[in-house]
PDB file of C-alpha atoms in Angstrom:
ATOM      1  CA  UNK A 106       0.000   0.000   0.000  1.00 86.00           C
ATOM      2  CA  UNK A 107       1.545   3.353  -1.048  1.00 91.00           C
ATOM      3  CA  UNK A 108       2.025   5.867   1.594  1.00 93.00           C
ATOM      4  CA  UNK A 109       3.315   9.109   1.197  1.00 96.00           C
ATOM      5  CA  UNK A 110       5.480  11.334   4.173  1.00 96.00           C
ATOM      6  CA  UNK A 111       6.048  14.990   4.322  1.00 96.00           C
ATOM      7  CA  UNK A 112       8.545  16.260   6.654  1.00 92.00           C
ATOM      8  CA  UNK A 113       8.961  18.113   8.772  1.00 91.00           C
ATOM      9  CA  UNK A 114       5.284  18.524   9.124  1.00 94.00           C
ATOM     10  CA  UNK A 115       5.698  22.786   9.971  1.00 95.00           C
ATOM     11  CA  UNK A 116       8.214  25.441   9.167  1.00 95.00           C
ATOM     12  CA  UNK A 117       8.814  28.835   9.879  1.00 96.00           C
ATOM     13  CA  UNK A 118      11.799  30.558   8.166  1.00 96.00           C
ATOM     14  CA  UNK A 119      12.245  34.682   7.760  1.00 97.00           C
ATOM     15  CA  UNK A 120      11.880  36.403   4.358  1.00 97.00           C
ATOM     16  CA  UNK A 121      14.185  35.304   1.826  1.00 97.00           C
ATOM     17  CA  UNK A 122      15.633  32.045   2.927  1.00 96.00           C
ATOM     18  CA  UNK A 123      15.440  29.177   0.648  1.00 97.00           C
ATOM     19  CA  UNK A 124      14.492  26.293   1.469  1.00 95.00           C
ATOM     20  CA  UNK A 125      13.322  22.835   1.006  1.00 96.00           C
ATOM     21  CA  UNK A 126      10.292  21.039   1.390  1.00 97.00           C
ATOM     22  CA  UNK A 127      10.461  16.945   1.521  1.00 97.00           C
ATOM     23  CA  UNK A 128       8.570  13.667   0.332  1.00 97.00           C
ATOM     24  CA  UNK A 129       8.962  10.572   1.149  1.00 97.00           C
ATOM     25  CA  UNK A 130       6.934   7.538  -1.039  1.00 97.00           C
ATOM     26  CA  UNK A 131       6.988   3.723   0.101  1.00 96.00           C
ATOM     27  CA  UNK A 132       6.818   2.175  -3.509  1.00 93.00           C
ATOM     28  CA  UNK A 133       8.653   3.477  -6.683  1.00 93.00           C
ATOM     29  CA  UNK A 134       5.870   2.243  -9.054  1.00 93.00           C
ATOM     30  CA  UNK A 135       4.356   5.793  -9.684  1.00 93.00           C
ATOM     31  CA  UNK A 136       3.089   7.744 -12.916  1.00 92.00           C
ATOM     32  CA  UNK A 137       4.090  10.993 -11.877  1.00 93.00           C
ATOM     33  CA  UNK A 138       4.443  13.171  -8.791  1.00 95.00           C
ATOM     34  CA  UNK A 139       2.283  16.853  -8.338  1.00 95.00           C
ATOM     35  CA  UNK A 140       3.376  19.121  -5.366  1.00 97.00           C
ATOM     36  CA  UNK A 141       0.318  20.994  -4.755  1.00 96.00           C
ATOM     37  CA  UNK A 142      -0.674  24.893  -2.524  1.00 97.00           C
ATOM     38  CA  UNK A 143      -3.027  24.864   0.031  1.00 95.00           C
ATOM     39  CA  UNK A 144      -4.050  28.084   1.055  1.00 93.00           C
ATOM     40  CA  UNK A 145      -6.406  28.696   4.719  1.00 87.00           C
ATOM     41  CA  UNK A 146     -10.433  28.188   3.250  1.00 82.00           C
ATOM     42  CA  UNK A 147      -9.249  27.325  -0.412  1.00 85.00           C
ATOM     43  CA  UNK A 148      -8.705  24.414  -2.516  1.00 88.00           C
ATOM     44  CA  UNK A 149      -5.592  23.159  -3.720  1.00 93.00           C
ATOM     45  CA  UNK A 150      -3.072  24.285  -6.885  1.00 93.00           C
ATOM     46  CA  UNK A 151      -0.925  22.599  -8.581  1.00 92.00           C
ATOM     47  CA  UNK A 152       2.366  23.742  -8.824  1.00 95.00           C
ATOM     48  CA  UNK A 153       4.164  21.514 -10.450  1.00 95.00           C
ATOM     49  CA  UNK A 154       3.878  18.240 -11.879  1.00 93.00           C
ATOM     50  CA  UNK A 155       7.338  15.507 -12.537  1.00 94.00           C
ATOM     51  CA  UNK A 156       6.517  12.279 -14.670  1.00 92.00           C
ATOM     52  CA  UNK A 157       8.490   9.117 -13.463  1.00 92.00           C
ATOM     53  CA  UNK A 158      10.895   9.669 -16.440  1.00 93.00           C
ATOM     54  CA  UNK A 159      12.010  12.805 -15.063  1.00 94.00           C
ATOM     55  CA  UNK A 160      14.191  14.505 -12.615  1.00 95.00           C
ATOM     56  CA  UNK A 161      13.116  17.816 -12.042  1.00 95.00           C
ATOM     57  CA  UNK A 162      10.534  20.093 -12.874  1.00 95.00           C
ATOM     58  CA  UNK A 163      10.695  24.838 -12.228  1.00 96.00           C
ATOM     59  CA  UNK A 164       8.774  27.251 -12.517  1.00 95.00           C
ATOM     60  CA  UNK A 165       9.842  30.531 -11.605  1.00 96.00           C
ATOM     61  CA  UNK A 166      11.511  30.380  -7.783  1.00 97.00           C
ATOM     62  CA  UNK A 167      10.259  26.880  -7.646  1.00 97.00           C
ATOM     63  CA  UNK A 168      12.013  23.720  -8.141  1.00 97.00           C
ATOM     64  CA  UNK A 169      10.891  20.048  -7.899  1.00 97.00           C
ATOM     65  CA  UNK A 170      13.360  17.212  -7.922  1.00 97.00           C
ATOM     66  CA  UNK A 171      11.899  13.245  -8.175  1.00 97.00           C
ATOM     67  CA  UNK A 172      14.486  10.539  -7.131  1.00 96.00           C
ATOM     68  CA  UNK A 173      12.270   7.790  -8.307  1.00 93.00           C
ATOM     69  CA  UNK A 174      14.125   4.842  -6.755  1.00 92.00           C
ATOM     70  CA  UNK A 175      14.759   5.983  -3.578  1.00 95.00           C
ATOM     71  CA  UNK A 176      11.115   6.854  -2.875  1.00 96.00           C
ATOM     72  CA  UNK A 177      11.996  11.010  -2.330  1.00 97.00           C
ATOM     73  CA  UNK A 178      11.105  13.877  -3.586  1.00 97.00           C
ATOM     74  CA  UNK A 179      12.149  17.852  -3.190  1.00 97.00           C
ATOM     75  CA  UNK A 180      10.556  21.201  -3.325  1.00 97.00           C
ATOM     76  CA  UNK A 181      13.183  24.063  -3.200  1.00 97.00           C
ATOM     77  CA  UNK A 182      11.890  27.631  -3.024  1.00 97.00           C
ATOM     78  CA  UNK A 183      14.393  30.172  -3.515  1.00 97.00           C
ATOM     79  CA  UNK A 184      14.074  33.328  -2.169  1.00 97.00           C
ATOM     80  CA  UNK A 185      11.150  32.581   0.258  1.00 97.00           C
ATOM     81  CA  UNK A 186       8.380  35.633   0.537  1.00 97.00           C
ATOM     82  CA  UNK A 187       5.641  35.965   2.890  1.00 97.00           C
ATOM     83  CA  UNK A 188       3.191  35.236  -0.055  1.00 96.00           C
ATOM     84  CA  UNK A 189       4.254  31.775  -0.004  1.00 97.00           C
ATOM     85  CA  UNK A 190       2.768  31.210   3.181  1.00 97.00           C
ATOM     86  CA  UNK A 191       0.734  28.239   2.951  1.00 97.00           C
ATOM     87  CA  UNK A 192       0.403  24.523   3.113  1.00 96.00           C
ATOM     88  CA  UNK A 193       2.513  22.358   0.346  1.00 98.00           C
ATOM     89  CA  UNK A 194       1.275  19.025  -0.122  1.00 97.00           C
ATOM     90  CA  UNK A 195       2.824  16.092  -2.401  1.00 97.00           C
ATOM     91  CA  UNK A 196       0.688  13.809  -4.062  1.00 96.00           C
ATOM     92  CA  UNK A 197       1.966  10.353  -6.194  1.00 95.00           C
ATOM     93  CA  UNK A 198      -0.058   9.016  -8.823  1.00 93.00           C
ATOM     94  CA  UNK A 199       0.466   4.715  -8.553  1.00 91.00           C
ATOM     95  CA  UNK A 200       0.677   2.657 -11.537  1.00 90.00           C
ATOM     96  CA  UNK A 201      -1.212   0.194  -9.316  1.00 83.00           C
ATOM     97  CA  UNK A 202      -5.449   0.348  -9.126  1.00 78.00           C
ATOM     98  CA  UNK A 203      -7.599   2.848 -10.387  1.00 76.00           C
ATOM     99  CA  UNK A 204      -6.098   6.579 -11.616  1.00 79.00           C
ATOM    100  CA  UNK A 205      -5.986   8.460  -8.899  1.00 87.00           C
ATOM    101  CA  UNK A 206      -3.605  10.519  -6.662  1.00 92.00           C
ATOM    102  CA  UNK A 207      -1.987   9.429  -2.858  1.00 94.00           C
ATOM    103  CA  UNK A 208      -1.748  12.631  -1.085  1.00 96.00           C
ATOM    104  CA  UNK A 209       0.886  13.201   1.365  1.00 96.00           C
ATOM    105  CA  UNK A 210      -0.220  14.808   5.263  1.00 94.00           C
ATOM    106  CA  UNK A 211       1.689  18.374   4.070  1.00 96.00           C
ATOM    107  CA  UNK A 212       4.207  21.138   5.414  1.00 97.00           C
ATOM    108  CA  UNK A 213       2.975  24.257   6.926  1.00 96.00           C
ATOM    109  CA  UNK A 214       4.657  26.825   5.918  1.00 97.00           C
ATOM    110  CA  UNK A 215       5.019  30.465   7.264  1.00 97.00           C
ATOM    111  CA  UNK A 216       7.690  32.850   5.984  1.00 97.00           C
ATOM    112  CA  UNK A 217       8.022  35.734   8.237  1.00 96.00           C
ATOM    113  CA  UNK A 218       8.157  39.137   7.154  1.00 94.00           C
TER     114      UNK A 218
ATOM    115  CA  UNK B  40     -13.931  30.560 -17.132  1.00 64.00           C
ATOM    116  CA  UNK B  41     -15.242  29.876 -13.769  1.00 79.00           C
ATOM    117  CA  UNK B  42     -13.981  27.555 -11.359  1.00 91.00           C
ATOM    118  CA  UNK B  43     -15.234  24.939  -9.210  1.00 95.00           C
ATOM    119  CA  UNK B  44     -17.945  25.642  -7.075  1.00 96.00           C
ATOM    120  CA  UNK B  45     -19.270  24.177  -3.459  1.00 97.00           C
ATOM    121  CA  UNK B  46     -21.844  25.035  -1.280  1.00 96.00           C
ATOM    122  CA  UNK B  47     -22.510  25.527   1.297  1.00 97.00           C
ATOM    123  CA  UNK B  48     -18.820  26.631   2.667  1.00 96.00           C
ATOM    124  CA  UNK B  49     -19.253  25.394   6.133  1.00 97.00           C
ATOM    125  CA  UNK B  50     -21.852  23.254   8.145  1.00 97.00           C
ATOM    126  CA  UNK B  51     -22.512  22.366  11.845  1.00 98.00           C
ATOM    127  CA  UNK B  52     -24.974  19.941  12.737  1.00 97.00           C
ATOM    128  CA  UNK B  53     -25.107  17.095  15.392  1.00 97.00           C
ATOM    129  CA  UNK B  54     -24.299  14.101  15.198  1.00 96.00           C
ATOM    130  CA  UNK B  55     -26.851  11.241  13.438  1.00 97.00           C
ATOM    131  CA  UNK B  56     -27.953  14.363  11.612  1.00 97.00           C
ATOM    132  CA  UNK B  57     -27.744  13.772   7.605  1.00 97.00           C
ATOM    133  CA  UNK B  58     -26.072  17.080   5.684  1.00 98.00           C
ATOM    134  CA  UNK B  59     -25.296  17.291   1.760  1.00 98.00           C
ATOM    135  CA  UNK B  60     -23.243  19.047  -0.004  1.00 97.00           C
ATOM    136  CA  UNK B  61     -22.760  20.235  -3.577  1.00 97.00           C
ATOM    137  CA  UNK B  62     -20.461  20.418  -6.421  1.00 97.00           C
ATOM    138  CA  UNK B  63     -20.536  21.982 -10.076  1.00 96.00           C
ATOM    139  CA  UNK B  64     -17.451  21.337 -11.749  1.00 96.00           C
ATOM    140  CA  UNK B  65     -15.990  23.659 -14.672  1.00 94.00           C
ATOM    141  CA  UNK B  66     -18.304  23.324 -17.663  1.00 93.00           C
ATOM    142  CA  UNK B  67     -16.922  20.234 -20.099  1.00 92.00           C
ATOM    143  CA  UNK B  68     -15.353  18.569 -17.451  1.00 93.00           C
ATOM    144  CA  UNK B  69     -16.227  14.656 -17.719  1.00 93.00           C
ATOM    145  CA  UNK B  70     -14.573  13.624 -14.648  1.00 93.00           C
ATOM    146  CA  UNK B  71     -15.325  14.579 -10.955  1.00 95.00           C
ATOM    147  CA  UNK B  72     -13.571  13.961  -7.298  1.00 95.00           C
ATOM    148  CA  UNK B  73     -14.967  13.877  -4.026  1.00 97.00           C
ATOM    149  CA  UNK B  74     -12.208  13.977  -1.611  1.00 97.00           C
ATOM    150  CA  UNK B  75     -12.117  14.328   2.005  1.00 97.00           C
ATOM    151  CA  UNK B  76      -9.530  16.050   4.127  1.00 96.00           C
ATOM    152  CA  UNK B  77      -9.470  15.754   8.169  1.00 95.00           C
ATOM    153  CA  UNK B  78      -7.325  18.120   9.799  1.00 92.00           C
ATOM    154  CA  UNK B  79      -3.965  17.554   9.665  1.00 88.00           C
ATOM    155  CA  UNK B  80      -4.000  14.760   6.845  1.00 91.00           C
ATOM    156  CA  UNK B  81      -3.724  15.774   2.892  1.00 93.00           C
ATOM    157  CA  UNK B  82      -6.942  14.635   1.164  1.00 95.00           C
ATOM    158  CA  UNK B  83      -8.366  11.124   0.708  1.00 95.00           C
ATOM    159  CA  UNK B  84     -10.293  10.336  -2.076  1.00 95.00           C
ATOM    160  CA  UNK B  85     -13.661   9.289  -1.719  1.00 97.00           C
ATOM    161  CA  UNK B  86     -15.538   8.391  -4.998  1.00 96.00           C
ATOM    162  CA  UNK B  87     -14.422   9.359  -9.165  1.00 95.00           C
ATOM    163  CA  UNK B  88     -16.899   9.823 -11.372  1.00 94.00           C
ATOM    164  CA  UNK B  89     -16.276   9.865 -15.051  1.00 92.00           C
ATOM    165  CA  UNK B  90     -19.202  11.506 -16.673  1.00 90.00           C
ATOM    166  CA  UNK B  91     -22.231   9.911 -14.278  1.00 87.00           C
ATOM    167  CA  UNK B  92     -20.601   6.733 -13.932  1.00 92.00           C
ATOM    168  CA  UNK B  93     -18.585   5.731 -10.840  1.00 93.00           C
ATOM    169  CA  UNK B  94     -15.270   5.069 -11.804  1.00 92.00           C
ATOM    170  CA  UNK B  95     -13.808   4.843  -7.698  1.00 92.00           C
ATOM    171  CA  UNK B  96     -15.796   4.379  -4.790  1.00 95.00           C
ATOM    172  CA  UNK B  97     -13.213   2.361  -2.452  1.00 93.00           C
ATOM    173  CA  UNK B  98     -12.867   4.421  -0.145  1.00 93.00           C
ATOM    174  CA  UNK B  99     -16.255   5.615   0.676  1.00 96.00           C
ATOM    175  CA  UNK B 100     -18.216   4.432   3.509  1.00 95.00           C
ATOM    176  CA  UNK B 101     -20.941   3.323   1.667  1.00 95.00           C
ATOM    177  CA  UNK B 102     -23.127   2.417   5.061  1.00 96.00           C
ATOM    178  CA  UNK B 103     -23.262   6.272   5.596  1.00 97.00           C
ATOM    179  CA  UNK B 104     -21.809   7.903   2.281  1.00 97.00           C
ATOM    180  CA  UNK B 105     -23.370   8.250  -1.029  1.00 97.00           C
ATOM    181  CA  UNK B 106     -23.107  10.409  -4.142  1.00 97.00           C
ATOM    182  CA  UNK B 107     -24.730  10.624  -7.324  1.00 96.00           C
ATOM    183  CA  UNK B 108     -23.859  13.079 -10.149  1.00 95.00           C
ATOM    184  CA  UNK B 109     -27.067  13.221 -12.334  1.00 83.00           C
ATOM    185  CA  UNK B 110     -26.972  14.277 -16.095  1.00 85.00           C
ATOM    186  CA  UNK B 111     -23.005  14.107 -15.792  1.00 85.00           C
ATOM    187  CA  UNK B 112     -22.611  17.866 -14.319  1.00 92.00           C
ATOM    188  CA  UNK B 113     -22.877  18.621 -10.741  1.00 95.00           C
ATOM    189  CA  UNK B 114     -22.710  16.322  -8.186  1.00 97.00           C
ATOM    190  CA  UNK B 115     -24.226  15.368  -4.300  1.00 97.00           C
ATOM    191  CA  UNK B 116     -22.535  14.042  -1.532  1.00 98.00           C
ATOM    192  CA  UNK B 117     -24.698  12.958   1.094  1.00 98.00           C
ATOM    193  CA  UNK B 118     -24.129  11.743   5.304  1.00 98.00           C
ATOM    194  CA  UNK B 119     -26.821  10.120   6.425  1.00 97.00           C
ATOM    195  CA  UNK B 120     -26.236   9.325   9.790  1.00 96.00           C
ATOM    196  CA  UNK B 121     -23.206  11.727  10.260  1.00 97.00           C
ATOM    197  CA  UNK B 122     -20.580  10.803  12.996  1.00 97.00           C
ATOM    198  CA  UNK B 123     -18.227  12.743  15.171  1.00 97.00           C
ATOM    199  CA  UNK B 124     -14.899  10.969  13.124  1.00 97.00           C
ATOM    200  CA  UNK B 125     -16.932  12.588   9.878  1.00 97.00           C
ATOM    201  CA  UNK B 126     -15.872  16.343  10.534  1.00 98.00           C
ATOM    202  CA  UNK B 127     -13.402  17.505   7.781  1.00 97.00           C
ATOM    203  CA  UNK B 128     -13.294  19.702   4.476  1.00 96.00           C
ATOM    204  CA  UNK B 129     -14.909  17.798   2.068  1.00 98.00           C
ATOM    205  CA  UNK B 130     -13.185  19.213  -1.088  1.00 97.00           C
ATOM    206  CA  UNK B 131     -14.471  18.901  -4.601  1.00 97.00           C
ATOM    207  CA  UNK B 132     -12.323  18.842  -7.850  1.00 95.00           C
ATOM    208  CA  UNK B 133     -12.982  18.300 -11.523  1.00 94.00           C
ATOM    209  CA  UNK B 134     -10.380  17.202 -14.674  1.00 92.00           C
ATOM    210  CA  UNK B 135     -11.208  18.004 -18.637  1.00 90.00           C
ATOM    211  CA  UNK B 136     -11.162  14.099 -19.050  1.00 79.00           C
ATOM    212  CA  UNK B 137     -10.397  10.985 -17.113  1.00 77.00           C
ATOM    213  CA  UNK B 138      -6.518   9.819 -16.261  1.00 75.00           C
ATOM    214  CA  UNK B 139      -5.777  13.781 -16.840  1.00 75.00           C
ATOM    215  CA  UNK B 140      -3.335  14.685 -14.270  1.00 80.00           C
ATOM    216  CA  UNK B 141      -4.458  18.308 -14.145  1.00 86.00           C
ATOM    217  CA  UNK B 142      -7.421  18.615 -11.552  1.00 90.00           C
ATOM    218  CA  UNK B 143      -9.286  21.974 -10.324  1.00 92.00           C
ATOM    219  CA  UNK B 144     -10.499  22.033  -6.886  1.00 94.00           C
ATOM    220  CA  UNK B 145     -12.906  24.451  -5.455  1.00 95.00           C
ATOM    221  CA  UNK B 146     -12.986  26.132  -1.593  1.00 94.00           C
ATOM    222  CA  UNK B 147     -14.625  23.102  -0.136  1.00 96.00           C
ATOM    223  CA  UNK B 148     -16.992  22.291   2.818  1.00 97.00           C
ATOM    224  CA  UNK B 149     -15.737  22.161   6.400  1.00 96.00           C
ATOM    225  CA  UNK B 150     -18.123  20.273   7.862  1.00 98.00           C
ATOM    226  CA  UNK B 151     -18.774  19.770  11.853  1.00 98.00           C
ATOM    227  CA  UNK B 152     -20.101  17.326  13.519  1.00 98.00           C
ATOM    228  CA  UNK B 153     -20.911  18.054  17.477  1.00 97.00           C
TER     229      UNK B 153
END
């Protein structure tokens, strides 16, 4: 059964650190991976999306890494601003049973102003 | 183009009460999601629909849970009897077509049951 792990579960870091958000998967056999925002009384948006043939994924200060074998994923945000204050949440998409996405428990993030 | 929409936004009732809630997806989007998110946890899905056909209901209580989406469009989710473990944001989310990776959510429902 596929879990997924985000850790650590809340972070607070000042304006304009970078940093890294993590994802942990218990079996490799995925489609793709989608880091999604959460934002307080609002649904979720994607962000960005990796397919299991591929490494990495940006968009603007955003990076996503995929390290297929090892389970592991990474979202670095460079230059952090207080408008990325939200919840980040990993999702995997099995090859196993019926199309649909594993979500992971999310990060918390505040960036202080 | 408008988004995904949900009402109501929040509910309180007690529990063994029955509440429903409703979804209309963006217009020409075959497949619908039901997902449910307690606090703390990311969200679980709870039935697919592709068009007004179930494609996933494993993970719906179906004892308590049901959902229909008539004519293909929007969609119900009903409790009937709601429990205290059933108090969460019940988010809906709709794709163009099925096994499309690109899904729109709306605000969702926090629901609470007392």
């Amino acid at each position: 059964k596929q879990e997924v792990t985000q850790i650590p579960a809340a972070l607070s870091v000042p304006e304009g650190e970078n940093l890294v958000l993590n994802c942990s998967f218990t079996d490799s056999a995925i489609y793709n991976l989608q880091w999604f925002r959460q934002d307080p009384g609002k649904g979720l948006t994607s962000l960005l999306l990796i397919q299991s043939s591929q490494r990495e994924q940006t968009s603007g200060r955003l990076n996503a890494s995929l390290d297929k074998s090892s389970g592991r994923s990474t979202l670095y945000i460079a230059a952090s601003q207080p408008g990325d204050s939200a919840t980040y949440l990993c999702a995997v998409r099995p090859t196993s049973g019926t199309y649909k996405y594993i979500f992971g428990t999310g990060t918390r993030l505040k960036v202080l102003a | 183009e408008a988004g995904v929409a949900q009402s109501p936004r929040y509910k309180i009732i007690e529990k063994r009460q029955s509440v429903a809630f409703w979804c209309n997806p963006i217009s020409g989007h075959a497949t619908l999601y039901w997902y449910q998110q307690i606090l703390g946890q990311g969200p679980k899905l709870l039935i697919q629909f592709q068009n007004n056909g179930v494609v996933d209901d494993s993970q719906l209580p179906k004892d308590r849970f049901s959902a229909e989406r008539l004519k293909g469009v929007d969609s119900t989710l009903k409790i009937q009897p709601a429990k205290l473990e059933d108090s969460a944001v019940y988010l809906c989310a709709s794709s163009l077509k099925f096994r499309q990776d690109t899904q729109y959510f709306g605000p969702g429902t926090r629901l609470t049951v007392l």
